[in-house]
Short mmCIF file of N, CA and C in Angstrom, two decimals:
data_model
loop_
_atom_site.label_atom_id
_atom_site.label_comp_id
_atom_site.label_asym_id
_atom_site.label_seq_id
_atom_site.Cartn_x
_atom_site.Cartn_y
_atom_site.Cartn_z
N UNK P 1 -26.30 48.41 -8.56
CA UNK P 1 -25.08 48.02 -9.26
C UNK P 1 -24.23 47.19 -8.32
N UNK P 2 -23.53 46.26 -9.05
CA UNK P 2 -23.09 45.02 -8.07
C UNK P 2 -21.65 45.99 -7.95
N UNK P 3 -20.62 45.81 -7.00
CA UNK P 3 -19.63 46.17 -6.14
C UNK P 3 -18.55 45.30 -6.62
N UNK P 4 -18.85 43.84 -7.49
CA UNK P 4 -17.72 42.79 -7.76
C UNK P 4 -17.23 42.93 -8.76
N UNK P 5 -16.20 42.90 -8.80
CA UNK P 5 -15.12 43.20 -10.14
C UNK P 5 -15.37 42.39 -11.07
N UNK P 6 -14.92 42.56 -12.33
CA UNK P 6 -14.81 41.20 -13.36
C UNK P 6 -13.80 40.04 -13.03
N UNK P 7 -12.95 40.36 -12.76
CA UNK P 7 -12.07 39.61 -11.83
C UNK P 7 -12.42 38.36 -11.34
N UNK P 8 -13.77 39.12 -10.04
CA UNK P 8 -13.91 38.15 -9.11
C UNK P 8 -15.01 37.63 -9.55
N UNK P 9 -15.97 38.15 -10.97
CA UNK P 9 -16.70 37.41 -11.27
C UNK P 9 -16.47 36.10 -11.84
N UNK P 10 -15.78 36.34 -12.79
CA UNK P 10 -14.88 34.95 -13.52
C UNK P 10 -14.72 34.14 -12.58
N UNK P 11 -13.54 34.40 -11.60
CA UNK P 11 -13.30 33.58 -10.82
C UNK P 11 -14.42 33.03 -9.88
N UNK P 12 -15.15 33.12 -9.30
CA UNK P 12 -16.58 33.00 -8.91
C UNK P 12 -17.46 31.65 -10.03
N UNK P 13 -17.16 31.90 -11.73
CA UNK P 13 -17.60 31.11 -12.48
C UNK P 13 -17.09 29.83 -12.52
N UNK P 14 -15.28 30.12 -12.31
CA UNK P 14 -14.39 29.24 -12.29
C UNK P 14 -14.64 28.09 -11.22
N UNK P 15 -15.28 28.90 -9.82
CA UNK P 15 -15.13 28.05 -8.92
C UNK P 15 -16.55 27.33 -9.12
N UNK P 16 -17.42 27.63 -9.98
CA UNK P 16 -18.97 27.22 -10.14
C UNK P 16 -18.69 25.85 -10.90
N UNK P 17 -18.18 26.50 -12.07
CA UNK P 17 -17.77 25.31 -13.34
C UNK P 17 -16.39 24.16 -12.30
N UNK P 18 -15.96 24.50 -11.26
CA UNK P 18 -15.15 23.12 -11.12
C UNK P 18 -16.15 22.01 -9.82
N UNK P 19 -17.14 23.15 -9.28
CA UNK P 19 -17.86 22.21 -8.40
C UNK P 19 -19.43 21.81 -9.07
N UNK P 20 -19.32 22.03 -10.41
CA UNK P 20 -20.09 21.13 -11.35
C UNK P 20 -19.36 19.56 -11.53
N UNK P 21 -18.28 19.77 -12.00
CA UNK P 21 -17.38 18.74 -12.34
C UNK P 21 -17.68 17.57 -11.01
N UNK P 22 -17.35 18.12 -9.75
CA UNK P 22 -17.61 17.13 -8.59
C UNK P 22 -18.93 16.64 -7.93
N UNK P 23 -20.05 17.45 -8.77
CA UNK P 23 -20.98 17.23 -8.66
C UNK P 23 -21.93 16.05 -9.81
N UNK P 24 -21.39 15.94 -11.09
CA UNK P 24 -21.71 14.84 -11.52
C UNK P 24 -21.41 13.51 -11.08
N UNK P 25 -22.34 12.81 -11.77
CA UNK P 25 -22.35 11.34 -11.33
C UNK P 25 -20.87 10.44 -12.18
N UNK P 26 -20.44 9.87 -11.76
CA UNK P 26 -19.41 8.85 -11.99
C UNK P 26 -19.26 7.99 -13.26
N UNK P 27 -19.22 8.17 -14.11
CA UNK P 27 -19.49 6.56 -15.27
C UNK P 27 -18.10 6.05 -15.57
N UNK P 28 -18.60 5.00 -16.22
CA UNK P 28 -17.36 4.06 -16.50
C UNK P 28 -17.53 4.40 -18.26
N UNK P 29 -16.36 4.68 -18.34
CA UNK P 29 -15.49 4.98 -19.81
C UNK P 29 -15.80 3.96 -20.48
N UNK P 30 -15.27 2.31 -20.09
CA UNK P 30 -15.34 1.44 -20.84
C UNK P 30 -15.40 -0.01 -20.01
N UNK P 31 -15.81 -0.80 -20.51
CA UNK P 31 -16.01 -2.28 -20.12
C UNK P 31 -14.89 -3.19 -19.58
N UNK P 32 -14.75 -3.88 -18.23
CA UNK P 32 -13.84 -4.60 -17.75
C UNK P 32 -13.62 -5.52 -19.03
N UNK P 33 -12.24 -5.53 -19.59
CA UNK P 33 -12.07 -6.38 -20.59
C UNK P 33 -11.71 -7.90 -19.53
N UNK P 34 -12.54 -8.81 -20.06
CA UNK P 34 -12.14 -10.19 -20.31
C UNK P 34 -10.42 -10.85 -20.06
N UNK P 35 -9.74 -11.55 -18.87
CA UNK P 35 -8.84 -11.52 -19.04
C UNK P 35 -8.09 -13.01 -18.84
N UNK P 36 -7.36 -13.51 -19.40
CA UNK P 36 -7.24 -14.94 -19.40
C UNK P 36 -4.91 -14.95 -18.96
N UNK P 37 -5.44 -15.74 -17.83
CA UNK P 37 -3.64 -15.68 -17.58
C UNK P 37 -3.32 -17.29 -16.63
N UNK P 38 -2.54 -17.47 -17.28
CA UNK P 38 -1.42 -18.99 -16.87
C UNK P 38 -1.39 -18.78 -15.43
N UNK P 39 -1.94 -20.42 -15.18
CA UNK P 39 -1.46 -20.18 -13.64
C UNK P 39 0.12 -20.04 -13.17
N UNK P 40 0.08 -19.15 -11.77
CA UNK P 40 1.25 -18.92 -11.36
C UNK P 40 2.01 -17.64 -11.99
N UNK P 41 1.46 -16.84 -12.42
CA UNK P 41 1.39 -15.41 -13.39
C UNK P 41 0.51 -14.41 -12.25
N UNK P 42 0.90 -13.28 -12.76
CA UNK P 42 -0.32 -12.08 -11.98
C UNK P 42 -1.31 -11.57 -12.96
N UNK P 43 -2.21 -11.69 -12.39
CA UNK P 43 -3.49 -11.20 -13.48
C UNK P 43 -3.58 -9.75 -13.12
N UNK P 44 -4.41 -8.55 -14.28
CA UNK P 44 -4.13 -7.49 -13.65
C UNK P 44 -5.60 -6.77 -14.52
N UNK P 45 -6.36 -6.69 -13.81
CA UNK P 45 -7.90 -6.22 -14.15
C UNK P 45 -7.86 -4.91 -14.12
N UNK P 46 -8.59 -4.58 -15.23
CA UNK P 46 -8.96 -2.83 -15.09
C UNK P 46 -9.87 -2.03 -15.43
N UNK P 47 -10.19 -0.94 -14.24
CA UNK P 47 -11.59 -0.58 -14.08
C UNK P 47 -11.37 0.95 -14.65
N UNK P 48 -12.22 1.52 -15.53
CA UNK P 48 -11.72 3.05 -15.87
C UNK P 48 -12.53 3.87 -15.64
N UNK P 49 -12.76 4.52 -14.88
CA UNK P 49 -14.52 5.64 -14.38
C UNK P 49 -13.90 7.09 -14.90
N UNK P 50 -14.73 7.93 -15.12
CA UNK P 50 -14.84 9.20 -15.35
C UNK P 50 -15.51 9.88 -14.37
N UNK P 51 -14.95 11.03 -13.96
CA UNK P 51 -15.74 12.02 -12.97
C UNK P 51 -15.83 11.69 -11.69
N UNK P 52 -15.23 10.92 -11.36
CA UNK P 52 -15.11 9.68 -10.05
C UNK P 52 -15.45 10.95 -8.71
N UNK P 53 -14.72 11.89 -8.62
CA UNK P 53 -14.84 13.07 -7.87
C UNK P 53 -14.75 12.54 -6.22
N UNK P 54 -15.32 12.32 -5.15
CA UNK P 54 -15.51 11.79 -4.13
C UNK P 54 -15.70 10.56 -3.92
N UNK P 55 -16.42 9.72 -4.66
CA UNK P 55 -17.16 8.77 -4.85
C UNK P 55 -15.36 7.77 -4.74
N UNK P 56 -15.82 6.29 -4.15
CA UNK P 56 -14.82 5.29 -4.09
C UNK P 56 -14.89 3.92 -5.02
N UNK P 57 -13.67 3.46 -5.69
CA UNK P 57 -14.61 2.74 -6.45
C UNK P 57 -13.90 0.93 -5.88
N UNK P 58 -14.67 -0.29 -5.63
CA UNK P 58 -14.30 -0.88 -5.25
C UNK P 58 -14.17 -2.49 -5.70
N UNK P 59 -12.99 -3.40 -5.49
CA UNK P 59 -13.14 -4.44 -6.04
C UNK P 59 -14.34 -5.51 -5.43
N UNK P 60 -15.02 -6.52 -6.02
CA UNK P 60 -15.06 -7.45 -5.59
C UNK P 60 -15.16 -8.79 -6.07
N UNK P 61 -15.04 -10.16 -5.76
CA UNK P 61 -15.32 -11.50 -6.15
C UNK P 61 -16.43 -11.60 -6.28
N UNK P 62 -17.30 -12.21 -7.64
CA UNK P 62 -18.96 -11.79 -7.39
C UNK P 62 -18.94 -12.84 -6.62
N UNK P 63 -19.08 -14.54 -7.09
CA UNK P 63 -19.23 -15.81 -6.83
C UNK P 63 -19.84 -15.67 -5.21
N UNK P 64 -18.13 -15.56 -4.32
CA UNK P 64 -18.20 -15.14 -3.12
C UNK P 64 -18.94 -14.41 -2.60
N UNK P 65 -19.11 -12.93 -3.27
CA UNK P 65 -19.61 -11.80 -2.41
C UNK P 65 -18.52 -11.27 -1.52
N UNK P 66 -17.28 -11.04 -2.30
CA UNK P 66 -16.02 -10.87 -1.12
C UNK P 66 -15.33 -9.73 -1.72
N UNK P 67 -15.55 -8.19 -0.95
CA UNK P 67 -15.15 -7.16 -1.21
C UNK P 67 -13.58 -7.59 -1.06
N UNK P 68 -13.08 -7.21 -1.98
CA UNK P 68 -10.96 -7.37 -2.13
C UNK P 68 -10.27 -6.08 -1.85
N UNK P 69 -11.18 -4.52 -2.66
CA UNK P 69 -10.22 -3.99 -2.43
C UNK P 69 -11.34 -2.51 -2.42
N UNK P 70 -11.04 -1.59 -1.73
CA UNK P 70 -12.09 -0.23 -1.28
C UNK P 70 -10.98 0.82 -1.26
N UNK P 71 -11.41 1.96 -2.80
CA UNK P 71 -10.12 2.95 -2.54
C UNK P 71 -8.80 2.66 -2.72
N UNK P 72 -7.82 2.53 -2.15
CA UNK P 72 -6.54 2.18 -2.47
C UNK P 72 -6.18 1.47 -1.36
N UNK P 73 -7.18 0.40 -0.76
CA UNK P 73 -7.28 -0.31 0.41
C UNK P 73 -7.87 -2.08 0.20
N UNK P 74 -6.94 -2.38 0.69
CA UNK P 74 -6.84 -4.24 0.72
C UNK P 74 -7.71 -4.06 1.79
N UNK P 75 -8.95 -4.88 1.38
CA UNK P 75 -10.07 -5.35 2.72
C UNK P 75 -9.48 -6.63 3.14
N UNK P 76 -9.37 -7.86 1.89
CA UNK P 76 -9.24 -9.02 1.76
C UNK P 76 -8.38 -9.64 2.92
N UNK P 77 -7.72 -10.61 3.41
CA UNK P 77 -7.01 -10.88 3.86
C UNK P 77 -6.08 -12.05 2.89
N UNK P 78 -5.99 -11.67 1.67
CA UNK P 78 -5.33 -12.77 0.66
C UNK P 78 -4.13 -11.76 0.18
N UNK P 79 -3.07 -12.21 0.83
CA UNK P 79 -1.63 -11.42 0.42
C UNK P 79 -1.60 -11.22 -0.95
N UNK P 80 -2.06 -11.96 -1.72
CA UNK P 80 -2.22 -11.58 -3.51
C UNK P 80 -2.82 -11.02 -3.77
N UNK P 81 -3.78 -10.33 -3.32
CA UNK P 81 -4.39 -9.29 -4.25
C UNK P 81 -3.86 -7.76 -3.55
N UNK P 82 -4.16 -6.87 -4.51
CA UNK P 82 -3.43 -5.52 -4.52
C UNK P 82 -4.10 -4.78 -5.33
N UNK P 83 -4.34 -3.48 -5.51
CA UNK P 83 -5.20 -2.56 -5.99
C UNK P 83 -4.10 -1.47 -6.23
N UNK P 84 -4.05 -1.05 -7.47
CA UNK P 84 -3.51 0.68 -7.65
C UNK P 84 -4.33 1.19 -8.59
N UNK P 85 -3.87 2.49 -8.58
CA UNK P 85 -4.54 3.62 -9.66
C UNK P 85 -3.77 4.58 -10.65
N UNK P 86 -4.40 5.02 -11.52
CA UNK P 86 -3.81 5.97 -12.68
C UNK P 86 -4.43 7.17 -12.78
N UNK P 87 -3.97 8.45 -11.83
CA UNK P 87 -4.34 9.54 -11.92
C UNK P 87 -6.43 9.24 -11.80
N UNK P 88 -6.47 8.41 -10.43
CA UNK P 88 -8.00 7.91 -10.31
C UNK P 88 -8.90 7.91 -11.15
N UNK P 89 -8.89 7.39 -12.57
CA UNK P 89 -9.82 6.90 -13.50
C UNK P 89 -9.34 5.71 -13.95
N UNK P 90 -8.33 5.02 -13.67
CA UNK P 90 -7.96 3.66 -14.10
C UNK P 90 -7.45 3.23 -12.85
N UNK P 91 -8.41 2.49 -12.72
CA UNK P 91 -8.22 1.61 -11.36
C UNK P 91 -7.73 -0.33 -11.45
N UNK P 92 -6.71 -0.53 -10.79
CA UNK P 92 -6.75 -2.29 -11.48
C UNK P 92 -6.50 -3.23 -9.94
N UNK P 93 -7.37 -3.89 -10.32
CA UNK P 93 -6.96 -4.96 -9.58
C UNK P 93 -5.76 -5.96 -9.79
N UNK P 94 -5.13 -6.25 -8.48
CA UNK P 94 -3.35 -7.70 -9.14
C UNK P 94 -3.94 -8.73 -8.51
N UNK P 95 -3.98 -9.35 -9.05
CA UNK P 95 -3.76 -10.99 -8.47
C UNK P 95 -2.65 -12.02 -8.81
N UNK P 96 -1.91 -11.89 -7.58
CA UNK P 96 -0.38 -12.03 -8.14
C UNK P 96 -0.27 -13.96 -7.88
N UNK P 97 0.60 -14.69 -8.47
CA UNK P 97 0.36 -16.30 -8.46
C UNK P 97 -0.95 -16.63 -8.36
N UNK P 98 -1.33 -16.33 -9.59
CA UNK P 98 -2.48 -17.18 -10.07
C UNK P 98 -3.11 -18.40 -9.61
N UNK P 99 -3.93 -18.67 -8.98
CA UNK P 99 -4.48 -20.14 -8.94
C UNK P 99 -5.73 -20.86 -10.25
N UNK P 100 -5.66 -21.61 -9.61
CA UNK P 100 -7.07 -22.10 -11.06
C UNK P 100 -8.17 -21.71 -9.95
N UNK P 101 -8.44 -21.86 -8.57
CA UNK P 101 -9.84 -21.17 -7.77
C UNK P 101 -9.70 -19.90 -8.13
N UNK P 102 -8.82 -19.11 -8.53
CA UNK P 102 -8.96 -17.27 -9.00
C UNK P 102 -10.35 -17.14 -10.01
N UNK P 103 -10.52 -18.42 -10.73
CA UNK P 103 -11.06 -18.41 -12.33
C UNK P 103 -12.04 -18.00 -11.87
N UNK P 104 -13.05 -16.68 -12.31
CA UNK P 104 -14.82 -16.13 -12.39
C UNK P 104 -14.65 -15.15 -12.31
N UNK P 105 -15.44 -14.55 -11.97
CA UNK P 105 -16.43 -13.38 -12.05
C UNK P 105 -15.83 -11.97 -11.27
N UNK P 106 -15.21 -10.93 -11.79
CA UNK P 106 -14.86 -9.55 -10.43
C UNK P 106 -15.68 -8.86 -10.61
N UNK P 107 -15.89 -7.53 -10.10
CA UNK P 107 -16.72 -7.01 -10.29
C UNK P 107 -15.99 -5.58 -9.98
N UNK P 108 -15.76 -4.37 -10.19
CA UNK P 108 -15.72 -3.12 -10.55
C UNK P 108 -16.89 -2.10 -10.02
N UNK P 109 -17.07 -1.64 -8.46
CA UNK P 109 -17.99 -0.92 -8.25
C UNK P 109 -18.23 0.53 -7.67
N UNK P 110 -18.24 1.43 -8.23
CA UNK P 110 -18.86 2.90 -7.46
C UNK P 110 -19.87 2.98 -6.98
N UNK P 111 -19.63 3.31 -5.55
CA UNK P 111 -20.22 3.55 -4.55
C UNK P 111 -21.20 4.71 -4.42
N UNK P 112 -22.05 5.32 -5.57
CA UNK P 112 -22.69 6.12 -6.01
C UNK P 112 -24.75 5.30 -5.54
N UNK P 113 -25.28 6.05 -5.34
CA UNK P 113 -27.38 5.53 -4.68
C UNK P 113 -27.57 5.95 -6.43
N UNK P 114 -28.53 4.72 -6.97
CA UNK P 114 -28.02 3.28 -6.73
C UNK P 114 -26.53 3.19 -6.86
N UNK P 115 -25.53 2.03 -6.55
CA UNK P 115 -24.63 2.21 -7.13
C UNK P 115 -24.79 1.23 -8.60
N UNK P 116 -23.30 1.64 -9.23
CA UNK P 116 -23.08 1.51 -10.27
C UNK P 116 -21.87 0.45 -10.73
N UNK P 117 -21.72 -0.90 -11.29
CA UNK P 117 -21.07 -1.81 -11.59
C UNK P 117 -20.95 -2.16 -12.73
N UNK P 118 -19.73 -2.82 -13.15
CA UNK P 118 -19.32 -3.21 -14.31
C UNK P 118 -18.67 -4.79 -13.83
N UNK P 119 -18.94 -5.79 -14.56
CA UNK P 119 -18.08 -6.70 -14.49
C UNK P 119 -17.13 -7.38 -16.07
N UNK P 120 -16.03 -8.09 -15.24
CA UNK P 120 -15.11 -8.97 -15.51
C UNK P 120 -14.66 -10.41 -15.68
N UNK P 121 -14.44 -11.32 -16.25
CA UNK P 121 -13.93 -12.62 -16.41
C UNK P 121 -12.68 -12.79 -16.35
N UNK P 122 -12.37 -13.21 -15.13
CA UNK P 122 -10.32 -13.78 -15.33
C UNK P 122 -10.77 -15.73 -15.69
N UNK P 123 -10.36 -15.40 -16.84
CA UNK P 123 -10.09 -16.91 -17.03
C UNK P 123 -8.60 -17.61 -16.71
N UNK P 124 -8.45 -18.80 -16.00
CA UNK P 124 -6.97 -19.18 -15.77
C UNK P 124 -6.94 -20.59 -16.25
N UNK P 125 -5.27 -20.86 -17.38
CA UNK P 125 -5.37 -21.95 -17.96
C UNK P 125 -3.80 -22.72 -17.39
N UNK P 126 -4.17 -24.01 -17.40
CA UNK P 126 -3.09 -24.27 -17.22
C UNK P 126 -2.19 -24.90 -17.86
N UNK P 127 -1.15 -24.55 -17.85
CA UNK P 127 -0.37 -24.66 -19.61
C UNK P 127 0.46 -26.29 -18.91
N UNK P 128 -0.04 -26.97 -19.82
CA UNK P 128 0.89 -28.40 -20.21
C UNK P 128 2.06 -28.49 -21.10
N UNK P 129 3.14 -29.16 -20.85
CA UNK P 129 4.17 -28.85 -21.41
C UNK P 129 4.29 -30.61 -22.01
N UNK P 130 4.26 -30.87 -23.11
CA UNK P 130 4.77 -32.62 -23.60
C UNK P 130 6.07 -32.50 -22.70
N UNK P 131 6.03 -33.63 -21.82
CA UNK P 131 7.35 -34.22 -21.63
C UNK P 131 8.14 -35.15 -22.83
N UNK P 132 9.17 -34.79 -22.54
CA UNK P 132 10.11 -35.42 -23.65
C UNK P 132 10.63 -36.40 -23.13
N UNK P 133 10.89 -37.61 -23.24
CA UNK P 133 11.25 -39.04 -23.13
C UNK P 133 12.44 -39.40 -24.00
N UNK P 134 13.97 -39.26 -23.49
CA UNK P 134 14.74 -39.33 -24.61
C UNK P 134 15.54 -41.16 -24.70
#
């Protein structure tokens, strides 16, 4: 006959069922939406994972191959870009004053064997204004 209370069995389950939770793998909720912004504007990309647990999830430029942002950490050395989070399942990238070289490809990645990616399109337009001739 076991010696452990009901008590400490539960709790024992409790602690089973929350290091299940950190033990699954990572997925992404939903698809980097597509994002189109005026130059000289901040663009603001967003990545949404589930179960993230340990695992880091990180920006990058595909084109380049130029990690931007790891965790809640600027790799980049480009004062415009910036990374925050939402209770760590919504993760976004800023890209603040827009250029037209911003325009392609990001990429959204957890750092999970293999890892696991989602990508993005920032499209940037540049708005013409008719001059008026009076």
């Amino acid at each position: 006959m076991s010696s452990q209370s009901g008590l400490d069995m539960i709790s024992n389950c409790d602690s089973a069922r929350e290091n299940d939770i950190f033990a699954r793998d990572p997925n992404f909720k939903e698809g980097i939406a597509n994002f189109t912004v005026s130059v000289g504007r901040e663009a603001i990309l967003s990545c949404i994972v589930q179960d993230l647990g340990a695992y880091k999830v990180a920006w990058l430029r595909v084109d380049t191959q130029t990690i931007l942002t790891i965790a809640n950490h600027v790799i980049t050395k480009n004062h415009r870009i910036g990374v925050s989070h939402s209770d760590h399942r919504t993760w976004f990238l800023h890209i603040r004053e827009v250029r037209e070289s911003d325009r392609g490809w990001y990429m959204c990645q957890i750092n999970t064997d293999p890892m696991k990616s989602q990508t993005g399109f920032l499209d940037v337009v540049v708005c013409e204004f008719p001059i008026e001739i009076n």
